[in-house]
CSV table of C-alpha atoms and ligand atoms in Angstrom, one decimal:
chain,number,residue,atom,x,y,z
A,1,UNK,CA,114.0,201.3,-86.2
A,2,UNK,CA,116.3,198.3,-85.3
A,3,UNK,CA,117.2,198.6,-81.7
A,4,UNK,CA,120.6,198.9,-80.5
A,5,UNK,CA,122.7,196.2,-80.5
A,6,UNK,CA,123.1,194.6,-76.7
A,7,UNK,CA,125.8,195.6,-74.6
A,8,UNK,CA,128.0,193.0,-73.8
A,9,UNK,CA,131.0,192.7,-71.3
A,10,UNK,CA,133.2,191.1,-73.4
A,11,UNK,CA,133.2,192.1,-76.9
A,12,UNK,CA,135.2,190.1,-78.3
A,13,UNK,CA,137.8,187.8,-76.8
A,14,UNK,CA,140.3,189.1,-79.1
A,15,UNK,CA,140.8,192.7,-77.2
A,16,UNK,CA,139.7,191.4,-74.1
A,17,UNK,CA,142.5,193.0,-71.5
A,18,UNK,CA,143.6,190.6,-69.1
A,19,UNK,CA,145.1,192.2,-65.6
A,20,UNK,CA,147.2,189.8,-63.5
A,21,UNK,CA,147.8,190.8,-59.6
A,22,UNK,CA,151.2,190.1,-57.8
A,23,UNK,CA,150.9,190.7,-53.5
A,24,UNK,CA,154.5,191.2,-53.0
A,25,UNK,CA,156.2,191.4,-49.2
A,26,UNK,CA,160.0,191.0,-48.9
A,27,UNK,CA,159.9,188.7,-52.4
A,28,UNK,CA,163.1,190.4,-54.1
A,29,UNK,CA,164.5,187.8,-55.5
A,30,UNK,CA,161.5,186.6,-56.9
A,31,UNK,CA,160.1,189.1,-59.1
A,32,UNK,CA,162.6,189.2,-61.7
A,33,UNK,CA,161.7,185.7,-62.9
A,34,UNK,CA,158.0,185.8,-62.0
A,35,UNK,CA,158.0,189.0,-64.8
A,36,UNK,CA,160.0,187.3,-67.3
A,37,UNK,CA,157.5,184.0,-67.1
A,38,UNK,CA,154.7,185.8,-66.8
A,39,UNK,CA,155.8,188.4,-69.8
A,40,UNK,CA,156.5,185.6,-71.6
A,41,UNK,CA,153.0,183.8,-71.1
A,42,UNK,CA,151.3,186.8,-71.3
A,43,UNK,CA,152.6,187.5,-75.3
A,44,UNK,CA,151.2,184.5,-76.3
A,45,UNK,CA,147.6,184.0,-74.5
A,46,UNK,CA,146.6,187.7,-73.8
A,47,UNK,CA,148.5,190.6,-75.9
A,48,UNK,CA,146.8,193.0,-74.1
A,49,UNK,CA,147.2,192.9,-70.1
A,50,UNK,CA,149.0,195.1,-67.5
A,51,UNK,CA,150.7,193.3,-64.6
A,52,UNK,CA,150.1,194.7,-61.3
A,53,UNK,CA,152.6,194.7,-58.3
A,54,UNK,CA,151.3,195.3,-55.2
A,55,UNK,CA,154.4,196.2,-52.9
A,56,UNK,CA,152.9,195.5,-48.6
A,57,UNK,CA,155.3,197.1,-47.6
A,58,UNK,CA,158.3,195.3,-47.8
A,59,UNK,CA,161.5,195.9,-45.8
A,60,UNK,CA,163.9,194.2,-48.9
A,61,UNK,CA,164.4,195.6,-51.9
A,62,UNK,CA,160.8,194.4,-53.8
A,63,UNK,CA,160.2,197.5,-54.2
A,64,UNK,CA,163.5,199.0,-56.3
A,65,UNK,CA,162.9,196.1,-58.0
A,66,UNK,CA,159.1,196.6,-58.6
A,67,UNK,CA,160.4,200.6,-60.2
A,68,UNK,CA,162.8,198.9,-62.0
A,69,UNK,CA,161.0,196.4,-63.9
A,70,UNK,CA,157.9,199.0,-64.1
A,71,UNK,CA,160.7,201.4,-66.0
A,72,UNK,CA,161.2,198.6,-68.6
A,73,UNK,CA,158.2,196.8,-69.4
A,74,UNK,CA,155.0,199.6,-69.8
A,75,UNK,CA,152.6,196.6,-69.3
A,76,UNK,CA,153.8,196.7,-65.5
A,77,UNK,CA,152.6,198.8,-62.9
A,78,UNK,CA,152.3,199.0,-58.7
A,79,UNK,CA,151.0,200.0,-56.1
A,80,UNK,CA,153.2,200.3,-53.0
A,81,UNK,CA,151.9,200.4,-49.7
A,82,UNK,CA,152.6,203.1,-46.5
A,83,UNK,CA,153.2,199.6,-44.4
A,84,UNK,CA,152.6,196.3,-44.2
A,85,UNK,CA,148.9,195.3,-44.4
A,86,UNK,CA,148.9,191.8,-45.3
A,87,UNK,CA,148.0,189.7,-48.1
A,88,UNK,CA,144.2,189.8,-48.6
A,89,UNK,CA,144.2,193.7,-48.2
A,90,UNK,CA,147.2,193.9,-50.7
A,91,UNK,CA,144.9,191.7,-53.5
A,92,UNK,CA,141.9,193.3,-53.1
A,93,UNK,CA,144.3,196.8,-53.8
A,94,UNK,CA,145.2,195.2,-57.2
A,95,UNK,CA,141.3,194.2,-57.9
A,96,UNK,CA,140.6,197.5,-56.9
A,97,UNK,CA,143.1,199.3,-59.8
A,98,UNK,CA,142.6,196.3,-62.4
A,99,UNK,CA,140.9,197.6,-65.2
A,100,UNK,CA,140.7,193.9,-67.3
A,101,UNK,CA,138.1,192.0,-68.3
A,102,UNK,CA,139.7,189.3,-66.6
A,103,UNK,CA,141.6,189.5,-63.4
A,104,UNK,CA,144.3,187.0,-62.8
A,105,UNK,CA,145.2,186.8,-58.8
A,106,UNK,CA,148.7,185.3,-58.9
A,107,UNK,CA,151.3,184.7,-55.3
A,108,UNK,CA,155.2,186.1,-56.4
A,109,UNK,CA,156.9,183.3,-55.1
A,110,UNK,CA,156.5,181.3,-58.3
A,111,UNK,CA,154.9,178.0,-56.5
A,112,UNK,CA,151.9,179.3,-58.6
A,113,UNK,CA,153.3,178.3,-62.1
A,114,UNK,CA,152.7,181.7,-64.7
A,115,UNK,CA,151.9,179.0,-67.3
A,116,UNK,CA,148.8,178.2,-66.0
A,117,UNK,CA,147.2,181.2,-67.2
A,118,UNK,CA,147.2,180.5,-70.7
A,119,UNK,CA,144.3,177.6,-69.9
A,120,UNK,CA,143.0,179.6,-67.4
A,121,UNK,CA,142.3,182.5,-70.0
A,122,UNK,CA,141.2,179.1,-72.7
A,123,UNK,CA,138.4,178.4,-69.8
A,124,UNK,CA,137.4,181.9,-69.3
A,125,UNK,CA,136.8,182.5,-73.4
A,126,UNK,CA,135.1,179.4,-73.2
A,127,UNK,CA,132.7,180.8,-70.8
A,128,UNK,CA,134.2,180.3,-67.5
A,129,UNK,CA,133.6,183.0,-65.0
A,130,UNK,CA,135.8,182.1,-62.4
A,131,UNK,CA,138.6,179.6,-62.8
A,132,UNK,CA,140.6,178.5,-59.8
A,133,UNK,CA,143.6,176.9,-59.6
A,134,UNK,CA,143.2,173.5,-57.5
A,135,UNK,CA,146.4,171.6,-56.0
A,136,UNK,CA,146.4,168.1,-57.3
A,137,UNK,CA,150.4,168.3,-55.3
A,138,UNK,CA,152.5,170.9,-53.4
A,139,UNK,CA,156.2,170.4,-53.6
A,140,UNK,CA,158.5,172.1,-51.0
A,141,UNK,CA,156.1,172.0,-48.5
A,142,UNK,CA,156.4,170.2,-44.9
A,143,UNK,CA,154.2,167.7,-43.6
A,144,UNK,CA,152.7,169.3,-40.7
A,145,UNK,CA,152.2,172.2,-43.3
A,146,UNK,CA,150.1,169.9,-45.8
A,147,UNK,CA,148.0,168.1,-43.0
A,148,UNK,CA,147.2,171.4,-41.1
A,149,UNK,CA,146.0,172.9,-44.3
A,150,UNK,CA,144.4,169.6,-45.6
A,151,UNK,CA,142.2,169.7,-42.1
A,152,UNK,CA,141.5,173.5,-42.6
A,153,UNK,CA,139.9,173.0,-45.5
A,154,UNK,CA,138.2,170.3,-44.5
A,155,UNK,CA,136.9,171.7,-41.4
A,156,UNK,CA,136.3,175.2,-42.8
A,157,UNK,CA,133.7,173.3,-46.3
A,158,UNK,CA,131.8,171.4,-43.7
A,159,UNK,CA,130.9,174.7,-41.6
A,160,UNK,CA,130.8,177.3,-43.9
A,161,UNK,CA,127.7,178.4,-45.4
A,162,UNK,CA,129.2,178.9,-48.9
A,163,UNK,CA,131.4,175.8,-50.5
A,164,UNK,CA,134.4,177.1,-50.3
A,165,UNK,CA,136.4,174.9,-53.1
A,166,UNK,CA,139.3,172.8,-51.3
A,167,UNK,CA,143.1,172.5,-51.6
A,168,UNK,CA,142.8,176.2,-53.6
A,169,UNK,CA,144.8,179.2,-53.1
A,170,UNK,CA,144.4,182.9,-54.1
A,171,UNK,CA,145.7,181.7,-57.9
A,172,UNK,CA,142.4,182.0,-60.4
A,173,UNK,CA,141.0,183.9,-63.4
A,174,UNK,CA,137.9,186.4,-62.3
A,175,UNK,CA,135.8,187.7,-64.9
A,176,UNK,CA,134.9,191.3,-64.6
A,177,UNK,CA,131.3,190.5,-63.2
A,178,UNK,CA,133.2,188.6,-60.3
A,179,UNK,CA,135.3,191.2,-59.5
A,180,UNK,CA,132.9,194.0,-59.0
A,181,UNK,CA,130.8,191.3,-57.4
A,182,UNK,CA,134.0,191.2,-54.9
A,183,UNK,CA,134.6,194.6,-54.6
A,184,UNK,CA,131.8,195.9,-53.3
A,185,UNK,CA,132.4,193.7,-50.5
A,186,UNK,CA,134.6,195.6,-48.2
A,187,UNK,CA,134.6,193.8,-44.7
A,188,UNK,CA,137.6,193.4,-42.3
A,189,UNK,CA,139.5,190.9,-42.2
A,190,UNK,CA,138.9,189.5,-45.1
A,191,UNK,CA,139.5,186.2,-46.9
A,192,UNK,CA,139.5,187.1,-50.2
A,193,UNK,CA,138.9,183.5,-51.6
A,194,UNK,CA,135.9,182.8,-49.3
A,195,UNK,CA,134.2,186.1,-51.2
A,196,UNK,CA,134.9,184.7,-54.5
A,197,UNK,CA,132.9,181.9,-53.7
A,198,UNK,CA,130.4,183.9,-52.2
A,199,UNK,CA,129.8,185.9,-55.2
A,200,UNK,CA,128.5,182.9,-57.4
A,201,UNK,CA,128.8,182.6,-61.1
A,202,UNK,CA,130.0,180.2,-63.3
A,203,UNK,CA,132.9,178.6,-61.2
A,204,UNK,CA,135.2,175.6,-62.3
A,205,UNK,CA,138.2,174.2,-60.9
A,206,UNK,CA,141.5,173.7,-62.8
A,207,UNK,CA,144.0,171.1,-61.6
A,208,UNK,CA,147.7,171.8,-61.1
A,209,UNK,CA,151.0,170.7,-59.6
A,210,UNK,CA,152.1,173.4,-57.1
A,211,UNK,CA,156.2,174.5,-57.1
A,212,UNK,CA,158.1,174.9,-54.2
A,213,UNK,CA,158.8,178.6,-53.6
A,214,UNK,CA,161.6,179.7,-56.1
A,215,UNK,CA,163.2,182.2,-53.6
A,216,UNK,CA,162.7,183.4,-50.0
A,217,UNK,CA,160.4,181.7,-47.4
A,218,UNK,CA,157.1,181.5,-46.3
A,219,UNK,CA,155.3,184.7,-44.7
A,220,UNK,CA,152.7,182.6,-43.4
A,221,UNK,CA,154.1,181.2,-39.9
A,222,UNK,CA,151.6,178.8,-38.3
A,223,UNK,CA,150.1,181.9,-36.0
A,224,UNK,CA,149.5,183.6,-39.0
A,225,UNK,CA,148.2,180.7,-40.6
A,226,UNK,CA,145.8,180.1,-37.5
A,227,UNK,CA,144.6,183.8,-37.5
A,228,UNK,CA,143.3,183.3,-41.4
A,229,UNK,CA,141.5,180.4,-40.0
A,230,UNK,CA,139.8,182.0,-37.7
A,231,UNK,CA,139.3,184.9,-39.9
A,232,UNK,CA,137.8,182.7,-42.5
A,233,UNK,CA,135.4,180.8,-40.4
A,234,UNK,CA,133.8,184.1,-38.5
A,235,UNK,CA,133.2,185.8,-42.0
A,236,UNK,CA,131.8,182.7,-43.1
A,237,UNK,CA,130.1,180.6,-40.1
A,238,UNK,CA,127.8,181.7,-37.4
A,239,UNK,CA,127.9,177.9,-36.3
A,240,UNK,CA,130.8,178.1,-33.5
A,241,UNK,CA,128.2,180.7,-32.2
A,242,UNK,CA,125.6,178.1,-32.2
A,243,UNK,CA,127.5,175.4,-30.7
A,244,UNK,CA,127.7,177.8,-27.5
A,245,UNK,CA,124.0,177.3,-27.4
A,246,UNK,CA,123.9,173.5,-27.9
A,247,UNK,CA,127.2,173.1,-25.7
A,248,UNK,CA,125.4,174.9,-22.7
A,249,UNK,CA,121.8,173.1,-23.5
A,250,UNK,CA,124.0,169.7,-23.0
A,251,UNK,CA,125.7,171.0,-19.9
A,252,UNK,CA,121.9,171.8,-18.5
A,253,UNK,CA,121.1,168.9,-19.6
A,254,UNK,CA,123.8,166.5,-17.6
A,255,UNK,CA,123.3,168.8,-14.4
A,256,UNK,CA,120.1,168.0,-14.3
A,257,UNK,CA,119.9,164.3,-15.0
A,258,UNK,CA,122.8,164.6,-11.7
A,259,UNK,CA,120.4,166.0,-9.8
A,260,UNK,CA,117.4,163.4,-10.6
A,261,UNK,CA,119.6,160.6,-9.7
A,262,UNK,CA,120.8,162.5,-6.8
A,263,UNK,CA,117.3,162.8,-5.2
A,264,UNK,CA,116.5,159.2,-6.6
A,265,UNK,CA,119.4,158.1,-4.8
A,266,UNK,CA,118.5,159.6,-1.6
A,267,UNK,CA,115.1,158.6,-1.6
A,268,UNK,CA,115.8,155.0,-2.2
A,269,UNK,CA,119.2,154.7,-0.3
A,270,UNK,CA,119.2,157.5,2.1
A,271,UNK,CA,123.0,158.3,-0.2
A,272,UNK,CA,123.9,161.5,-2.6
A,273,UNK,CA,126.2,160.5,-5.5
A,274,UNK,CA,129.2,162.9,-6.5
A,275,UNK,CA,129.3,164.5,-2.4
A,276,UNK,CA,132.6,164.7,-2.3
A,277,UNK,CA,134.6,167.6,-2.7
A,278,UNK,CA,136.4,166.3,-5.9
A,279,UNK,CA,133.4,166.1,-7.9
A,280,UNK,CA,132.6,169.1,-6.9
A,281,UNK,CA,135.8,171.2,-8.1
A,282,UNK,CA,136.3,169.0,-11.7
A,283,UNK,CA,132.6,170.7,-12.1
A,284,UNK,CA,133.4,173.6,-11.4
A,285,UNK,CA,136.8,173.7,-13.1
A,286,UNK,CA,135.3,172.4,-16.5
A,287,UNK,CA,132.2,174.7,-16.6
A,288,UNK,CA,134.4,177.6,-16.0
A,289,UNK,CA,136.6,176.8,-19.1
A,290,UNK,CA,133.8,175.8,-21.0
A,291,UNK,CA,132.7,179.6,-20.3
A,292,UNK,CA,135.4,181.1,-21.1
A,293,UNK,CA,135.9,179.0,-24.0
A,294,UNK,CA,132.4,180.1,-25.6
A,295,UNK,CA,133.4,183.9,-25.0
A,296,UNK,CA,136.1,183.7,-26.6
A,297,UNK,CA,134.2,182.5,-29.4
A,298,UNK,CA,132.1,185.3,-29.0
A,299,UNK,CA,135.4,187.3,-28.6
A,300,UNK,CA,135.8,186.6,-32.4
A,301,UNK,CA,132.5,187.5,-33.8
A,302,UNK,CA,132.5,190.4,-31.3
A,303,UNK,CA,136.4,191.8,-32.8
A,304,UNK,CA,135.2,191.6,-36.3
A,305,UNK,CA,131.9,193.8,-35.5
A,306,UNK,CA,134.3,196.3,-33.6
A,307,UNK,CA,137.0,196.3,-36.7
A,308,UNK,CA,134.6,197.2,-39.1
A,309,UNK,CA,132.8,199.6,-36.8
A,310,UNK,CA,135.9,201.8,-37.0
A,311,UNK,CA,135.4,201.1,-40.9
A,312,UNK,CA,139.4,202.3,-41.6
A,313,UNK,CA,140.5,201.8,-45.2
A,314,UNK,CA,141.8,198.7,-45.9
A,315,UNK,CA,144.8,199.9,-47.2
A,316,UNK,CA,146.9,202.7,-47.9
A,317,UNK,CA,148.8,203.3,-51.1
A,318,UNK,CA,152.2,205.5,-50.4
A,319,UNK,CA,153.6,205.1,-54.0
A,320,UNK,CA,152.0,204.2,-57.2
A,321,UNK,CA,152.9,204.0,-61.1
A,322,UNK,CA,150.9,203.2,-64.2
A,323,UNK,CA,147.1,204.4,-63.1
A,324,UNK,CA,145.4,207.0,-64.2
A,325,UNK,CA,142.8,207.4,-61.4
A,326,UNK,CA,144.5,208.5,-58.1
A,327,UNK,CA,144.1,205.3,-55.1
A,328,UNK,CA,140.4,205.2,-54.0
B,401,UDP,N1,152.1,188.3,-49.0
B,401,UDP,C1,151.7,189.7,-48.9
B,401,UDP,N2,151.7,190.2,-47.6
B,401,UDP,C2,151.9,189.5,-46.5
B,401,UDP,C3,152.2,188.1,-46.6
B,401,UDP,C4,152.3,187.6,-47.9
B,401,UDP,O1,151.5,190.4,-49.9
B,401,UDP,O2,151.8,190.1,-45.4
B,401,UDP,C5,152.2,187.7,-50.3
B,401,UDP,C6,153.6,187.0,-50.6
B,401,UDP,O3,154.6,187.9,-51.0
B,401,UDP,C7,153.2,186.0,-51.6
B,401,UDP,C8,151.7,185.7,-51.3
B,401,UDP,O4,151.3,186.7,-50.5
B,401,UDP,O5,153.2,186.6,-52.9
B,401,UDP,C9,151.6,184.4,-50.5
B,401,UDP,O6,152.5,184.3,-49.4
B,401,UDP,P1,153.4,183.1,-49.0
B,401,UDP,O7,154.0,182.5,-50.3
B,401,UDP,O8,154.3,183.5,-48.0
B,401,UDP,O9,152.3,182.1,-48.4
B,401,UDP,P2,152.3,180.5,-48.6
B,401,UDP,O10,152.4,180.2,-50.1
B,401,UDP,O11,153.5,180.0,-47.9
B,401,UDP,O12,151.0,180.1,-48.0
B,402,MG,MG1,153.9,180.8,-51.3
């Protein structure tokens, strides 16, 4: 008897369903144009897709919008959340409701050009499993804005434990097997990016020009910015934990090489080195910052083991339109 044929993910390419993810807070006056490019793109490279808005929680009118466009186009649904919740909570919402093949993550503020996806979905037929979206330039952007990011990158590849691809947002193609590779990982904070590199498979880059923001500004001020950072390096580095070690070996270290000269000193010369009282508070001064510096290192670590203690849901959906299942 001839055994069953093998069961593939993808079938064929021709059916494949292709789901594109939008996080939207306070973007208004963006979505309109972000659904007509991507509507328009979509037609050509993937007939059948659904587009999924994910509303955090917006104070503007995303959300009437969102309804709206979701009333005219069935390929569009949403999600729409009881509050804010932030970015990487509000794309792993739309992974979690996707039901394509491929999953396209995709910011609303159009400096991630809709376009794009046609090659991304070329890549992905051609057996790419994850393609991401890497900035050759970003227009729109301020200096301090490009250096800051241009050293977080740097900083956070050379201590991570994963490579974690450079000068590369949220915008990529996930195959399926990524995405369930993604979602069962449900830690808090996350950084969504940092778990698709985590999860492996066949990943290539895919070079592109970045916009400036069509509408709106930034939601990322520079605190927010500098919490992600440290949210990305604790969920991917134990080193800062380490260099507590080797800082405080090195402090031992120096005190004790003081104390050898000291009683060198005074055996030869009948003097102590560093008696005065000056020497004696800058000690004291630094190794008490240098303390508290390493706990609140240990602070970090320590938060994210108490957040996901509590294990609450990452998010919570308040509206939704288009899915059959009810919100997980
Ligand atoms: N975003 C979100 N929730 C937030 C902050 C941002 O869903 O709390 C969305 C935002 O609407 C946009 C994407 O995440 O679609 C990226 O945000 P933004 O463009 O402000 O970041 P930047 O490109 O400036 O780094
Ligand atoms: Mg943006």
């Amino acid at each position: 008897m001839e055994p069953p044929p093998l069961q593939t993910a993808r079938p064929t390419f021709n059916d494949a369903l292709v789901s594109v993810v939008v996080p939207a807070f306070n973007e208004q006056d963006n979505l309109e144009s972000l659904h007509a490019r991507l509507a328009a793109t979509l037609r050509a490279c993937a007939p059948r897709h659904e587009i999924i808005f994910v509303d955090d929680g917006s104070r503007d009118r995303t959300l009437e919008v969102i309804r709206k466009l979701a009333a005219a186009d069935p390929k569009v649904k949403y999600l729409s959340f009881s509050r804010n919740f932030g970015h990487e909570p509000a794309t792993t919402a739309g992974m979690d409701h996707a039901r394509g093949d491929a999953v396209v993550l995709i910011d609303a503020d159009l400096q991630d050009p809709p376009e794009i996806i046609a090659q991304m979905v070329e890549r992905w037929k051609a057996g790419a499993q994850v393609v991401y979206a890497q900035r050759r330039t970003r227009a729109g952007e301020t200096v301090l804005k490009k250096a800051t990011s241009a050293i977080f990158y740097r900083a956070l590849d050379s201590i991570s434990e994963v490579r974690i691809p450079r000068d590369t947002g949220d915008f990529r193609l996930m195959d399926r097997a990524v995405v369930e590779a993604v979602r069962r990982c449900r830690e808090n904070p996350r950084f969504v990016r940092g778990l698709v590199a985590w999860a492996g498979f066949r990943q290539e880059p895919l070079l592109y020009d970045r916009d400036a923001r069509f509408a709106g500004e930034t939601k990322y001020n520079f605190r927010k910015l500098l919490r992600l950072s440290f949210e990305a390096v604790t969920s991917f580095s134990l080193l800062p934990l380490r260099w507590a070690m080797q800082l405080g070996a090195a402090v031992v270290g120096v005190a004790f090489l003081l104390l050898l000269t000291n009683v060198v000193l005074h055996i030869a010369r009948g003097e102590t080195l560093g008696r005065g009282f000056d020497y004696l508070a800058c000690a004291l001064i630094f190794l008490a910052g240098l303390q508290l510096l390493m706990l609140g290192v240990m602070a970090e670590y320590l938060g994210m083991i108490h957040r996901n203690t509590l294990a609450r849901p990452l998010y919570l959906v308040a509206e939704q339109r288009g899915f059959d299942t009810p919100a997980p």
